[in-house]
Structures are given as structure tokens and as C-alpha cells.
Short mmCIF file of C-alpha atoms and ligand atoms in Angstrom, two decimals:
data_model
loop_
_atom_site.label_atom_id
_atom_site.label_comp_id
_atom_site.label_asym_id
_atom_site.label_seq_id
_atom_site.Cartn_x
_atom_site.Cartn_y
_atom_site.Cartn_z
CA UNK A 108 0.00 0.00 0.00
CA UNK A 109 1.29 3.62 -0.78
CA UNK A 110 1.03 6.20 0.85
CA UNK A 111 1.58 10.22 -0.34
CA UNK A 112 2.01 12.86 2.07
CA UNK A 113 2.32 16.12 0.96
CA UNK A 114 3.40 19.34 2.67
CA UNK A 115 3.04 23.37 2.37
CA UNK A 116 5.39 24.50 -0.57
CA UNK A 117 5.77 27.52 0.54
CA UNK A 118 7.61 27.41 3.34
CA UNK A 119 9.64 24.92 1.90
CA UNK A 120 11.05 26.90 -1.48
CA UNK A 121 14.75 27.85 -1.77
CA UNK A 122 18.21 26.50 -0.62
CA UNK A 123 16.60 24.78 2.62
CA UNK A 124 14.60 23.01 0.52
CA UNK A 125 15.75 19.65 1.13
CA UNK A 126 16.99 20.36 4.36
CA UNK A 127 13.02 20.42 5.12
CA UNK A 128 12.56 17.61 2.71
CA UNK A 129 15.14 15.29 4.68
CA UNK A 130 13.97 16.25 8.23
CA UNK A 131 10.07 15.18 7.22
CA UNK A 132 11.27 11.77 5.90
CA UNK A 133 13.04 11.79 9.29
CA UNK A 134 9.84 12.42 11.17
CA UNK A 135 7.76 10.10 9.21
CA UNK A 136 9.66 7.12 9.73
CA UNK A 137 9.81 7.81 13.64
CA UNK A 138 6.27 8.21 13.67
CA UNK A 139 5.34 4.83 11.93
CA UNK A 140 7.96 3.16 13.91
CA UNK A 141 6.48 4.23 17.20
CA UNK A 142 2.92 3.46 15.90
CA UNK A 143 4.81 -0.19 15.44
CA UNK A 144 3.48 0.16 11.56
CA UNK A 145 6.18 -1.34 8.71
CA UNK A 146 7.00 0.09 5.82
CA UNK A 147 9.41 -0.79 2.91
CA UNK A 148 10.75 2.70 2.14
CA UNK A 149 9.89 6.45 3.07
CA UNK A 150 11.46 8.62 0.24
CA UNK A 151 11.05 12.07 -1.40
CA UNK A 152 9.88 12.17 -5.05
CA UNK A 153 9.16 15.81 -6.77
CA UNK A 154 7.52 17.64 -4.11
CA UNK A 155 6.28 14.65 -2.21
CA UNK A 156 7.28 12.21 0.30
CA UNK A 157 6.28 8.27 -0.38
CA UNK A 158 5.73 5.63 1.87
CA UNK A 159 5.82 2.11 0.70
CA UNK A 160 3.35 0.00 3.83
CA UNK A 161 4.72 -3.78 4.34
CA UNK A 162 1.25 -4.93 4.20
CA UNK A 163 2.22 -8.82 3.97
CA UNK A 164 1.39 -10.54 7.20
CA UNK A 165 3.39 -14.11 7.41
CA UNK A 166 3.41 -13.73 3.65
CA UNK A 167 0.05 -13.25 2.51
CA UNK A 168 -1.16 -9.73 1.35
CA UNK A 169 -3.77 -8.26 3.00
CA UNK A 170 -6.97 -7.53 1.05
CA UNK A 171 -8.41 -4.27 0.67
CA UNK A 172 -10.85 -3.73 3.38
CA UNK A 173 -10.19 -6.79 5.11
CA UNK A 174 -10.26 -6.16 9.08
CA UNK A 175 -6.71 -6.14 8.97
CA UNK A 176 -5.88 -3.23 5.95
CA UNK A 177 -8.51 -1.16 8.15
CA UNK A 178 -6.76 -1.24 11.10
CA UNK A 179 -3.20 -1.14 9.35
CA UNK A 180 -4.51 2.53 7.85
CA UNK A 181 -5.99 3.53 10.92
CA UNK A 182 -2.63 2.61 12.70
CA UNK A 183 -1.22 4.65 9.62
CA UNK A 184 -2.92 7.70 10.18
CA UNK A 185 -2.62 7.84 13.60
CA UNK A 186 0.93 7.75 12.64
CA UNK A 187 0.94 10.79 10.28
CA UNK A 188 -1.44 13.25 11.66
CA UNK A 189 1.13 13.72 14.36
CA UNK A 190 3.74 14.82 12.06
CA UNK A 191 4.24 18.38 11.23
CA UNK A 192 4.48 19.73 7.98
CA UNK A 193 2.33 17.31 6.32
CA UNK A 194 -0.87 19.02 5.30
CA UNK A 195 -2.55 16.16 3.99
CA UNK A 196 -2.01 12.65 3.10
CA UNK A 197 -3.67 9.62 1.34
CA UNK A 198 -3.88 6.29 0.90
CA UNK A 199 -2.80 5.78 -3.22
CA UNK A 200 -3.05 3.08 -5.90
CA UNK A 201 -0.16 3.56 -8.30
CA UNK A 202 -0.04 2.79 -12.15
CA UNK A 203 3.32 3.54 -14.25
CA UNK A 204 2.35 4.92 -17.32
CA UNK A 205 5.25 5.97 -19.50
CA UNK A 206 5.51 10.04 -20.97
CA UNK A 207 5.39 11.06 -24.24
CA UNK A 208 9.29 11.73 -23.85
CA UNK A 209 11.26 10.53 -26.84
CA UNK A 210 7.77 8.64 -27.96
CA UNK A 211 5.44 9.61 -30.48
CA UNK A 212 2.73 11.23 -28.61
CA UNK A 213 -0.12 9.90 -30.25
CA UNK A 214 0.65 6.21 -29.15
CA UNK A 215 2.19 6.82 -25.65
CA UNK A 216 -0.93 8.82 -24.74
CA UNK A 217 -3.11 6.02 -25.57
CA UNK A 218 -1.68 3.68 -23.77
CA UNK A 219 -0.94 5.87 -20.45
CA UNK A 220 -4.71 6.96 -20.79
CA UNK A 221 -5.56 3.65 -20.94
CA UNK A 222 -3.73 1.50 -17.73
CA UNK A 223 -5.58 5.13 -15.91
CA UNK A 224 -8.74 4.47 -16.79
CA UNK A 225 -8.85 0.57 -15.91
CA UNK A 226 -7.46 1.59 -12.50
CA UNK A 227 -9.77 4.28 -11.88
CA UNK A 228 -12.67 1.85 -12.73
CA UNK A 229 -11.45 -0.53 -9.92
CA UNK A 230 -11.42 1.87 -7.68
CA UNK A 231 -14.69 3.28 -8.72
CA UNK A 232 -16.74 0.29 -8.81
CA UNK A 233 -16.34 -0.08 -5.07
CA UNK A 234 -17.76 3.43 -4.36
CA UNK A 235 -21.27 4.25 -3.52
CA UNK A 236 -22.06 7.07 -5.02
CA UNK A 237 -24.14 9.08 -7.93
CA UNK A 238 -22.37 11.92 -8.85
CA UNK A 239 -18.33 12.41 -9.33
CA UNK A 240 -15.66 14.45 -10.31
CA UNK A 241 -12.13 13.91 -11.79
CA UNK A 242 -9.25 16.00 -10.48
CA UNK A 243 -6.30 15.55 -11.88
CA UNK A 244 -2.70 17.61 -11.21
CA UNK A 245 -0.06 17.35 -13.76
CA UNK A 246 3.01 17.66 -11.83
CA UNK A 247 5.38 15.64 -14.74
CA UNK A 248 4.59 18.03 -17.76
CA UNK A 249 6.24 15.40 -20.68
CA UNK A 250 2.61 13.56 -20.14
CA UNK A 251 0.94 13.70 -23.49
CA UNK A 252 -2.09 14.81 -22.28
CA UNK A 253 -3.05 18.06 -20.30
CA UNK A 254 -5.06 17.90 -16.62
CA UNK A 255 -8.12 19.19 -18.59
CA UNK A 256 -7.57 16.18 -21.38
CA UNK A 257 -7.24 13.24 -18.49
CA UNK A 258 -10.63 14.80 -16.50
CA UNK A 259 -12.71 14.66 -19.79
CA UNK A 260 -11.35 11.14 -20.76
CA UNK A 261 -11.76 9.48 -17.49
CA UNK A 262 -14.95 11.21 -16.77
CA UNK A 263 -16.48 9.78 -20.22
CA UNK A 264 -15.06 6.40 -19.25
CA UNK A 265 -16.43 6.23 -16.12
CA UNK A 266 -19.72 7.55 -17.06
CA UNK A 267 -19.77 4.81 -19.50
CA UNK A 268 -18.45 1.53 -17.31
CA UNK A 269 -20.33 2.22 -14.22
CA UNK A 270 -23.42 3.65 -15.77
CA UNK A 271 -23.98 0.35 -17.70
CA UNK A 272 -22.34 -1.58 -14.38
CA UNK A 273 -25.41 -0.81 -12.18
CA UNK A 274 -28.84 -1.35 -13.18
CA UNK A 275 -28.86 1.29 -15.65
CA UNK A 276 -33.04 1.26 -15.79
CA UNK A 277 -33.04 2.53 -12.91
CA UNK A 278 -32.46 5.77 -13.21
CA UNK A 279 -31.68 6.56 -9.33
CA UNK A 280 -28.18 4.49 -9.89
CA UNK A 281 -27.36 6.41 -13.05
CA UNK A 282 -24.00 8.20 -12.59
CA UNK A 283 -23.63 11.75 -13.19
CA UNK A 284 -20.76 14.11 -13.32
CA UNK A 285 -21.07 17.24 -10.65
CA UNK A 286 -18.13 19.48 -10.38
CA UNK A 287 -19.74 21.60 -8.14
CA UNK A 288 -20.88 19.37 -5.22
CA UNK A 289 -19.81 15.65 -6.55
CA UNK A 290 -20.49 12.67 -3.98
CA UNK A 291 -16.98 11.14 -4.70
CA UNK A 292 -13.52 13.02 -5.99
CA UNK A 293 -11.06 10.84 -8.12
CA UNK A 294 -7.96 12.61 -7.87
CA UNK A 295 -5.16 11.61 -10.13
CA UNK A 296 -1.52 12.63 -9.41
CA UNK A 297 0.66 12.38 -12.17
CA UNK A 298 4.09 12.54 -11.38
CA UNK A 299 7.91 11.41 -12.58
CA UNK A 300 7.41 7.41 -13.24
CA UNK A 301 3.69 7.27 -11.65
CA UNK A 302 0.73 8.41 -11.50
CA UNK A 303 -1.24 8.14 -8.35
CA UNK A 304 -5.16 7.52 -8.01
CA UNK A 305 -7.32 7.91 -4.60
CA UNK A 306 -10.60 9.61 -3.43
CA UNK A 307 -9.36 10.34 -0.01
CA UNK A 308 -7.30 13.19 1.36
CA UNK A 309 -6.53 13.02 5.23
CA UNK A 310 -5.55 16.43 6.76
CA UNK A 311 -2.03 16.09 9.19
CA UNK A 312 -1.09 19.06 11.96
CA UNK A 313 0.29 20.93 9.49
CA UNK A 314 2.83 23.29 10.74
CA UNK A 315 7.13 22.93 9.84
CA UNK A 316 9.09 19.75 9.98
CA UNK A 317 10.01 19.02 13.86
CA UNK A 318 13.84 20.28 14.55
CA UNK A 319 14.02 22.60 11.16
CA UNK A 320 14.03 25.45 13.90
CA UNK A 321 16.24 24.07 16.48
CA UNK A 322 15.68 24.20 20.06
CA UNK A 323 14.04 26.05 22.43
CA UNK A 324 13.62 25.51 26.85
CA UNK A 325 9.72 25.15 27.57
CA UNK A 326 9.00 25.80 30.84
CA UNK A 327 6.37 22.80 31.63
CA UNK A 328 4.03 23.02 35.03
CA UNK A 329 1.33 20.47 35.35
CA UNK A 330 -1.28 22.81 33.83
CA UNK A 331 -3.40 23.28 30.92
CA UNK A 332 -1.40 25.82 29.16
CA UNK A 333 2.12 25.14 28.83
CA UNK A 334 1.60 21.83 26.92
CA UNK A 335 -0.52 23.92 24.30
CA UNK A 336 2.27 25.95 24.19
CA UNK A 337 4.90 23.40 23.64
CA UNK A 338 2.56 21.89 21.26
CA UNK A 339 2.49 24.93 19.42
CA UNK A 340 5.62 25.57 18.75
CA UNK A 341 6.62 22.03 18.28
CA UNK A 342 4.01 22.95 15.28
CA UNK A 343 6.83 25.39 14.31
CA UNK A 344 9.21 23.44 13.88
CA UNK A 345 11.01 23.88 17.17
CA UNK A 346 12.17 20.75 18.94
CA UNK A 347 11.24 21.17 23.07
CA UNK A 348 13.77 20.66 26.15
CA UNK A 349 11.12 20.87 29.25
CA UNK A 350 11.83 22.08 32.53
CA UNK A 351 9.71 21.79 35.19
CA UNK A 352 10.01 23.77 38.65
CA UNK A 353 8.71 21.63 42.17
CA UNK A 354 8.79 22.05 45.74
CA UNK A 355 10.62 19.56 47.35
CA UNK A 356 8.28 18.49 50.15
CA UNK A 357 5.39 16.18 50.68
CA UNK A 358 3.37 14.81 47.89
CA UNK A 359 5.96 16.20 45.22
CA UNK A 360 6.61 13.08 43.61
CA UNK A 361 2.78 12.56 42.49
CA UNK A 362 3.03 16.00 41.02
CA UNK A 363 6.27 14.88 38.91
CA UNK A 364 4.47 11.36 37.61
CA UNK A 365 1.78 13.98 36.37
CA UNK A 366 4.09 15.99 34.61
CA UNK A 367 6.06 12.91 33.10
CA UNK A 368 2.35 11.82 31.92
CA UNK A 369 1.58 15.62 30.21
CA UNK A 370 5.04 14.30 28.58
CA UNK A 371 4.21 11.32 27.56
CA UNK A 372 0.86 12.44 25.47
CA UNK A 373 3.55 14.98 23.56
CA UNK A 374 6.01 12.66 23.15
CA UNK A 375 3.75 11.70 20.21
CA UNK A 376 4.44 14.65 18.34
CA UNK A 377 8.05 14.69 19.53
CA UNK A 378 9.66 11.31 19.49
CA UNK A 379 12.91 12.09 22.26
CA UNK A 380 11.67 14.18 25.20
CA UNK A 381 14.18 15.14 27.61
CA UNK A 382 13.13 16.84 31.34
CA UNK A 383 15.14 18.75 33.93
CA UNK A 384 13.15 18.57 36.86
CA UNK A 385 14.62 21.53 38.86
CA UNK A 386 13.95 21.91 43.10
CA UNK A 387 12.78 24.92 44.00
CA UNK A 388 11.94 24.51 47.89
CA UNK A 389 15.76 26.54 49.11
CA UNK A 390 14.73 29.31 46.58
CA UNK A 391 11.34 30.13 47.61
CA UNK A 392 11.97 29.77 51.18
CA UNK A 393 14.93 32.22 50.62
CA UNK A 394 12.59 34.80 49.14
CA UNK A 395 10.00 34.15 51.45
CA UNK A 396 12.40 34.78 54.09
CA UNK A 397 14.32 37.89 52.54
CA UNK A 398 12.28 39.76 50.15
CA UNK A 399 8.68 41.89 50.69
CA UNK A 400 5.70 39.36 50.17
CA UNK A 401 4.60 41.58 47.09
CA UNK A 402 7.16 40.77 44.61
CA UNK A 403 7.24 36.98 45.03
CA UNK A 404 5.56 36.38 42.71
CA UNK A 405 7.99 38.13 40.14
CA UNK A 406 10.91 36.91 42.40
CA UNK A 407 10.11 33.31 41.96
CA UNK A 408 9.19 34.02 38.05
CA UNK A 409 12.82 35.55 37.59
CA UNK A 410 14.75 32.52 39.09
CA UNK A 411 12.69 30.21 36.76
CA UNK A 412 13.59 32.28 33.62
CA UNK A 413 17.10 32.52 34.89
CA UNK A 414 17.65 29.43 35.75
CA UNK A 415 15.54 28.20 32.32
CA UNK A 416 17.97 30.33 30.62
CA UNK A 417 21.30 28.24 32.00
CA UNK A 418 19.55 25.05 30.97
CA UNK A 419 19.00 26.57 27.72
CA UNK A 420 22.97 27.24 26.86
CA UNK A 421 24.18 24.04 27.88
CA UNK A 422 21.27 22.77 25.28
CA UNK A 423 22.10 25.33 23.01
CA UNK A 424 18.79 26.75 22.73
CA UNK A 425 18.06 29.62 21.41
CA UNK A 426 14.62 30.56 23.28
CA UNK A 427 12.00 29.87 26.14
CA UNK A 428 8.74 29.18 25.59
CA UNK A 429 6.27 29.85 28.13
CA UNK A 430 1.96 29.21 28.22
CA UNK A 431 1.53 32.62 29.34
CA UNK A 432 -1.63 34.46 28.13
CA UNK A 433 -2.12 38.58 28.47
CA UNK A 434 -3.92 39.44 31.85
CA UNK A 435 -4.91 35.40 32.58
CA UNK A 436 -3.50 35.86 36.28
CA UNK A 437 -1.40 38.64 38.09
CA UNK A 438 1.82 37.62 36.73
CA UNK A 439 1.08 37.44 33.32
CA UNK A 440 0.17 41.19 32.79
CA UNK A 441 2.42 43.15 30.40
CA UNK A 442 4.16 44.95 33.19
CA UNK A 443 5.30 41.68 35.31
CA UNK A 444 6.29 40.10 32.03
CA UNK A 445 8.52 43.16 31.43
CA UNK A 446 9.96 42.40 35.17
CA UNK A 447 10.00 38.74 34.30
CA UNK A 448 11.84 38.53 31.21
CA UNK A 449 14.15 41.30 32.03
CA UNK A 450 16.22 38.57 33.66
CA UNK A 451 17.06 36.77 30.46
CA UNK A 452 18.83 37.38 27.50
CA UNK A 453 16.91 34.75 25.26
CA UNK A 454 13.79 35.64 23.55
CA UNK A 455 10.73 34.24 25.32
CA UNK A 456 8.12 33.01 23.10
CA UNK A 457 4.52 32.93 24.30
CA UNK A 458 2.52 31.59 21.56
CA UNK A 459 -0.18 31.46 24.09
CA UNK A 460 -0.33 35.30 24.76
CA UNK A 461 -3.29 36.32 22.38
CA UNK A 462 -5.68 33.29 23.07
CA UNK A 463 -8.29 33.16 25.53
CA UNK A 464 -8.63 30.30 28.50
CA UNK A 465 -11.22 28.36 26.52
CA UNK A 466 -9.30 28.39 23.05
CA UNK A 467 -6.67 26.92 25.08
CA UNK A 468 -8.52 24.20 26.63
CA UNK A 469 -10.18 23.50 23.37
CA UNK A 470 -6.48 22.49 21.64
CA UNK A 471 -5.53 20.83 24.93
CA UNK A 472 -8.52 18.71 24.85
CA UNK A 473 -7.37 17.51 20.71
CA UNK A 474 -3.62 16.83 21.60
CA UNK A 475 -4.83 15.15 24.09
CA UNK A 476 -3.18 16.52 27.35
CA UNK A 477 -6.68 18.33 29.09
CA UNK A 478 -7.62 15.45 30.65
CA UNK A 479 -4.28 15.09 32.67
CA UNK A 480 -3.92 18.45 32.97
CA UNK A 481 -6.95 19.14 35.16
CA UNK A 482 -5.93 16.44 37.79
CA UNK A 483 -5.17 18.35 41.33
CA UNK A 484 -0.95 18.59 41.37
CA UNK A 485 1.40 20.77 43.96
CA UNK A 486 1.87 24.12 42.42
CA UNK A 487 5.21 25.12 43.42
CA UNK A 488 4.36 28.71 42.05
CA UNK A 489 1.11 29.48 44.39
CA UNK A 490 3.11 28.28 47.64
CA UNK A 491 3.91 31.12 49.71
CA UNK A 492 2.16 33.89 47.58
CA UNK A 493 -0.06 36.33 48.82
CA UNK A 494 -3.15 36.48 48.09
CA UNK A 495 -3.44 39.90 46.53
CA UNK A 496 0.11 39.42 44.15
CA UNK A 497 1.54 42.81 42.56
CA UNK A 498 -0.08 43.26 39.27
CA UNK A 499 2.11 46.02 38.58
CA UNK A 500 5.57 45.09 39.38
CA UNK A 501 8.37 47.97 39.25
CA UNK A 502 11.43 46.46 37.78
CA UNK A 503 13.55 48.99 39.96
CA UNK A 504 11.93 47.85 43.06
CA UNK A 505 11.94 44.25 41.95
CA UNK A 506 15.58 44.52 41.52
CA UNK A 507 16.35 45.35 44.75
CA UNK A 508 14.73 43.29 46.33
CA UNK A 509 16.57 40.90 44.30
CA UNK A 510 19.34 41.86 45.41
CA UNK A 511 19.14 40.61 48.42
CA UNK A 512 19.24 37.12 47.34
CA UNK A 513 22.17 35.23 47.41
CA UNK A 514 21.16 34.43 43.45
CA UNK A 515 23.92 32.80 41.59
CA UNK A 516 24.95 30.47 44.73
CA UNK A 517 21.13 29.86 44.65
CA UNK A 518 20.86 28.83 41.20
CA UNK A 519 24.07 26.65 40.97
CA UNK A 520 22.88 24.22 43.94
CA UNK A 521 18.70 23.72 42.36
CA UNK A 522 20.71 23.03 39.31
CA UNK A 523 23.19 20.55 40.95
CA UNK A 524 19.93 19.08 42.58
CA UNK A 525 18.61 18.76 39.47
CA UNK A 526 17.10 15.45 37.93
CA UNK A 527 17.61 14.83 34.12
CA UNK A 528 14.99 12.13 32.10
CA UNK A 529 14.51 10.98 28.97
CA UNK A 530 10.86 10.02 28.70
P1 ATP B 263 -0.27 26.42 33.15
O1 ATP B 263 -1.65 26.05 32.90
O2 ATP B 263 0.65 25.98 32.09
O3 ATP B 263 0.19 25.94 34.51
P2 ATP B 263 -1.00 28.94 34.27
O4 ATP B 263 -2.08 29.63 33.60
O5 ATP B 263 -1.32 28.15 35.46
O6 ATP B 263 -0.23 28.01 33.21
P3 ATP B 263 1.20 30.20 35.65
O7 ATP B 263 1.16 29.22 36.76
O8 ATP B 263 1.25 31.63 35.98
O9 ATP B 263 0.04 30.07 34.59
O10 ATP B 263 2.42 29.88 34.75
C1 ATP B 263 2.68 30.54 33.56
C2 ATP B 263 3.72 29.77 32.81
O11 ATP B 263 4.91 29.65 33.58
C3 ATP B 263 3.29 28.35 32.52
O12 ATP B 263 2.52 28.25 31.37
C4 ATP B 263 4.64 27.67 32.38
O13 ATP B 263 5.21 27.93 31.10
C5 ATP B 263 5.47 28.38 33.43
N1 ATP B 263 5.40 27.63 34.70
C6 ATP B 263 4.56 27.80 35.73
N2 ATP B 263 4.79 26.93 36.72
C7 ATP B 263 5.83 26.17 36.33
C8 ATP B 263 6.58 25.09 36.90
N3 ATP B 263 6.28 24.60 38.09
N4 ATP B 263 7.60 24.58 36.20
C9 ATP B 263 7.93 25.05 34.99
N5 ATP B 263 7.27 26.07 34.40
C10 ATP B 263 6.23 26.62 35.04
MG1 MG B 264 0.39 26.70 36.33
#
């Protein structure tokens, strides 16, 4: 069985063009692997990526629509909508008609219209339907005929066999051609040595290639937002290191199983996931001890950043990602994420800033990480905070009372505490 996946060409023209190209094939064959399906080969051909399925189980082939192809395609797409920068996919038969290159046209084009219409007829005749169209795209331009040549040929043809086919006295089963609103779509690809022929198309996550932007630190807690976030910019193209921030007292370890299962749903979109799990317990108990109770909340914010931002050069990342969202709670308005992320030097990225709480939950709930997400966990950042946090927090005033932490000694020991896994 073959399957196409194609991607957006735009973002894809130019020198990094294979670069792209390479890093989806890449993808796609870590995908199947960890949806245990087998394939034969995963390779680019112009402006596509094809997958060859082993479909042979102990030698015999499976049969189309036999329990076992069903489940092999649903294992397949299960596979694929996970990887970005596929748009959309489908399940192909392939015939091999030869071009009209160095062949007189008038022959070749018989016979390549010919081995195209017998296929599309046995794909046809399985269909229920009473109206169709023919789309075809003529991505190898030596074929002898144009896209507007192959749609009228095939559409007569298939007017023709499955008209007289069914029961053609009955004029409910007669087959008509609709291009506005047809029942079924036969879409022929032709390309190099093939030509492709489904009625399918399966959408995937869209988005870049996963690692075509390199890394970035994404600052994980056990809530809804920052695996959206990650998500997102996974979408991008941008391959995740997580850390997540605890307190190192009673019940932490239950929090840390829930974060490793937020992890686990991603890991389907990311195939390696690596976690620093960082203590924060001699930090906050520091500022709680040293500092006015206004700016904690900034205070503790700032020694996640910072100490986000370490993690992030021995990675060699070039950002932080974060599932903030504009005015969602007292340190996420504009001026305590000017405090915050005056501590760093690497851009933070919040793809989360414009959406509202419900938008968020919405995509949670599709990748899949909502339902863990609203399970009760410690939350090392409301421990010790007052109840009425600075909205409004003055970076000069912040950083003095920062001052008064013995920071970088700080920092060096939660990151000597620190707990590394690969999920
Ligand atoms: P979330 O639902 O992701 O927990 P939130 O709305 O609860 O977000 P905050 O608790 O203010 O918001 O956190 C804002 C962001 O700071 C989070 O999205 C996450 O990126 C980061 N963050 C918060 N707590 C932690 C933590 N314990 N460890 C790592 N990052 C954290
Ligand atoms: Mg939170």
C-alpha cells in the first residue's frame, strides 16, 4: 500500500529546501515506527514524500478492506497526523504509465490513458455514489495529455463503465458528473514514473518539519497551558527541552508522575523528550524569608527564567517558551512580564499570549493533554504567595529586592539538585 504525504510548498522553497525535505522523511519514519506500523521505504519524489506500507502478514497480502488493511490505515494515520508539515495525506493506488518523452505522442498517450482508466474503474466500482468528479494535477509536464484532457477522458469512461455496471433502468443508480458538489472526488496525481489515483485526502497538523528550527527551553508546570504551548511551537518546527520547577516536600513526587504523563501524550508529536526537573523549595523559602511578600511572585518568576535560561545554553537553545496568556492571572500582565523577562537574555516566546482560557482548553482537549492536565498537582508557584500578588511590578523595586538574594549560589545548587529524564 502507498502512501503520499504532501506538505506546504511555501515554506519549503529555496536552498533549505531539502533540508526540510530530509527532516520530514526523518519524522515520518519515527512516527510509523512508534505506531509499530512497517513500511518498505519512506522517500522524497518531486515535491512529495512516499511511503511504501509492508502490508504482507506471514506472507500473505492483505486484502483491501479486510479487518486487517482497516486497522493497518488507521494505525497509519494515527501515525501521520502527528507529524508536522504534512498538510494532507492519502492512501494511493499507483499505475506507471510511460511520458510522451522521446515517444510519439499519439501512441504513448493512448496507452498511459488507458492502464488510468482501468485503475480508476477498480477503484470506482467499489464506491457508492451518484455523482463524481475527476481532479487531476499534472506535476510531470512530458505527459501527453493536459489535466483538462485526463478529466474529460476518465470522466467519459467512467460515465460509461459504471453507468452500464449498475442497473442502468433505474435511473436513481445512473452516474452523473457534478463538479460543483460531486459525492466522490477521483484525484489523479501524475508525477515522474507514476501516477497516483485515490478519493481520499486526510488532513495532518500541518505546521514545519520538527527540529528545522532548532531548540528552544519550555517551561512545563502540570497545567493546561504550557503543553498547548509546547505543542504549538513544536508545530513550528522547534524541537522542546522541558523544565519543570517543584517544591521539594510532601506529595511532590505525584506531582512529577503527572508531569512525566503531560510528557508522555507529547512525546507523540516529539519522538525524544528530555526533562530537567529543577527543586525549587531553598529558593522560595529564601525569598520568602528575605524579600517583601509583594514581589514573590515576580521573584520566583525571575529565578525560573534565569535558571531556564542556564539550561538553555548548555542545550544550546536559542529561546523559552512559556503558556503565558495577556492578563490570565497577576503575573502574566504586560508589566510583570517586562519584570520577568528582564532577567534573560533569550527571547521568550509565548505563543499562548493572544488566546483566551477556553481556546486553550479547546487544543488541549485535541492533543490530548486536558484530561491530565486538570488532575489536582502541587503548584510550586502558588506556595507562599499572597493572596493579593503585585499586578504592577516595578522592575527597579523588583531589583532590589533581588538583590538581596544570594542568586547565583542559589541557582548553581537547584541546578546541581537537578534530575535529568529521557521520557
Ligand atoms: P499552566 O496552565 O501551564 O500551569 P498557568 O495559567 O497556570 O499556566 P502560571 O502558573 O502563571 O500560569 O504559569 C505561567 C507559565 O509559567 C506556565 O505556562 C509555564 O510555562 C510556566 N510555569 C509555571 N509553573 C511552572 C513550573 N512549576 N515549572 C515550569 N514552568 C512553570
Ligand atoms: Mg500553572
Amino acid at each position: 500500500m502507498l502512501v503520499i504525504c504532501h506538505y506546504g510548498e511555501i515554506a519549503l522553497k529555496g536552498d533549505n529546501r531539502k533540508f526540510f525535505e530530509e527532516k520530514l522523511v526523518e519524522n515520518i519514519k519515527k512516527s510509523l515506527q512508534q505506531n509499530r506500523v512497517l513500511f518498505n521505504y519512506v522517500k522524497r519524489i518531486s515535491g512529495r514524500i512516499l511511503v511504501e506500507l509492508k502490508q504482507e502478514e506471514e506472507g500473505e497480502k492483505l486484502l483491501p478492506q479486510s479487518k486487517e488493511f482497516n486497522s493497518l490505515q488507521e494505525k497509519v494515520k494515527n501515525a501521520l497526523q502527528k507529524v508536522f508539515g504534512i498538510t494532507y495525506f492519502v492512501f494511493a493506488q499507483e499505475v506507471y504509465p510511460s511520458t510522451s518523452s522521446g515517444q510519439d505522442p499519439s501512441t504513448s498517450s493512448g496507452q498511459d490513458i488507458e492502464c488510468l482508466k482501468d485503475k480508476a474503474i477498480e477503484i470506482l466500482k467499489k464506491e457508492t455514489f451518484s455523482s463524481f468528479k475527476v481532479e487531476t494535477k499534472r506535476g510531470n509536464k512530458n505527459f501527453a495529455l493536459t489535466s483538462q484532457q485526463i478529466n474529460e477522458q476518465l470522466g467519459e469512461e467512467i460515465l460509461n463503465k459504471i453507468s452500464s455496471m449498475r442497473n442502468s433502468a433505474d435511473r436513481l443508480n445512473c452516474v452523473k458528473v457534478d463538479l460543483h458538489n460531486p459525492d466522490i472526488i477521483l484525484y489523479i496525481e501524475i508525477a515522474e514514473k507514476y501516477a497516483f489515483l485515490y478519493t481520499k485526502k486526510f488532513a495532518g497538523p500541518g505546521g514545519l518539519p520538527l527540529g528545522v528550527s532548532g531548540k528552544a527551553v519550555s517551561l512545563i508546570s502540570g497545567g493546561i497551558d504550557s503543553p498547548v504551548a509546547s505543542y504549538l511551537m513544536m508545530k513550528r518546527g522547534v524541537e522542546n527541552i522541558f523544565v519543570h520547577f517543584y517544591s521539594n516536600q510532601q506529595g511532590y513526587e505525584q506531582s512529577l508522575e503527572k508531569v512525566r504523563d503531560i510528557l508522555r501524550v507529547l512525546k507523540k508529536y516529539q519522538e525524544k523528550i528530555k526533562v530537567y526537573f529543577v527543586p525549587l523549595l531553598d529558593i522560595q523559602k529564601e525569598i520568602v524569608l528575605k524579600t517583601k511578600a509583594d514581589f514573590r511572585v515576580v521573584l520566583y518568576r525571575r529565578v525560573m527564567f534565569l535558571i531556564a535560561n542556564e539550561i538553555a545554553e548548555q542545550e544550546k537553545a536559542k529561546a523559552l517558551i512559556t503558556g503565558e496568556s495577556v492578563g490570565q492571572v497577576a503575573s502574566q500582565t504586560l508589566d510583570n512580564m517586562l519584570a520577568i523577562e528582564d532577567a534573560v537574555s533569550l527571547p521568550v516566546l509565548r505563543p499562548l499570549s493572544g488566546w483566551d482560557k477556553q481556546e486553550i482548553m479547546d487544543l488541549a482537549k485535541k492533543i490530548g493533554t486536558y484530561e491530565i492536565s486538570i488532575l489536582p498537582h502541587l503548584d510550586c508557584c502558588s506556595m507562599f504567595v499572597p493572596e493579593h500578588p503585585a499586578t504592577k511590578a516595578n522592575l527597579k523595586d523588583v531589583k532590589k529586592e533581588e538583590k538581596k538574594l544570594k542568586l547565583k549560589k542559589l541557582i548553581k545548587n537547584a541546578l546541581k539538585q537537578s534530575k535529568i529524564e529521557i521520557i
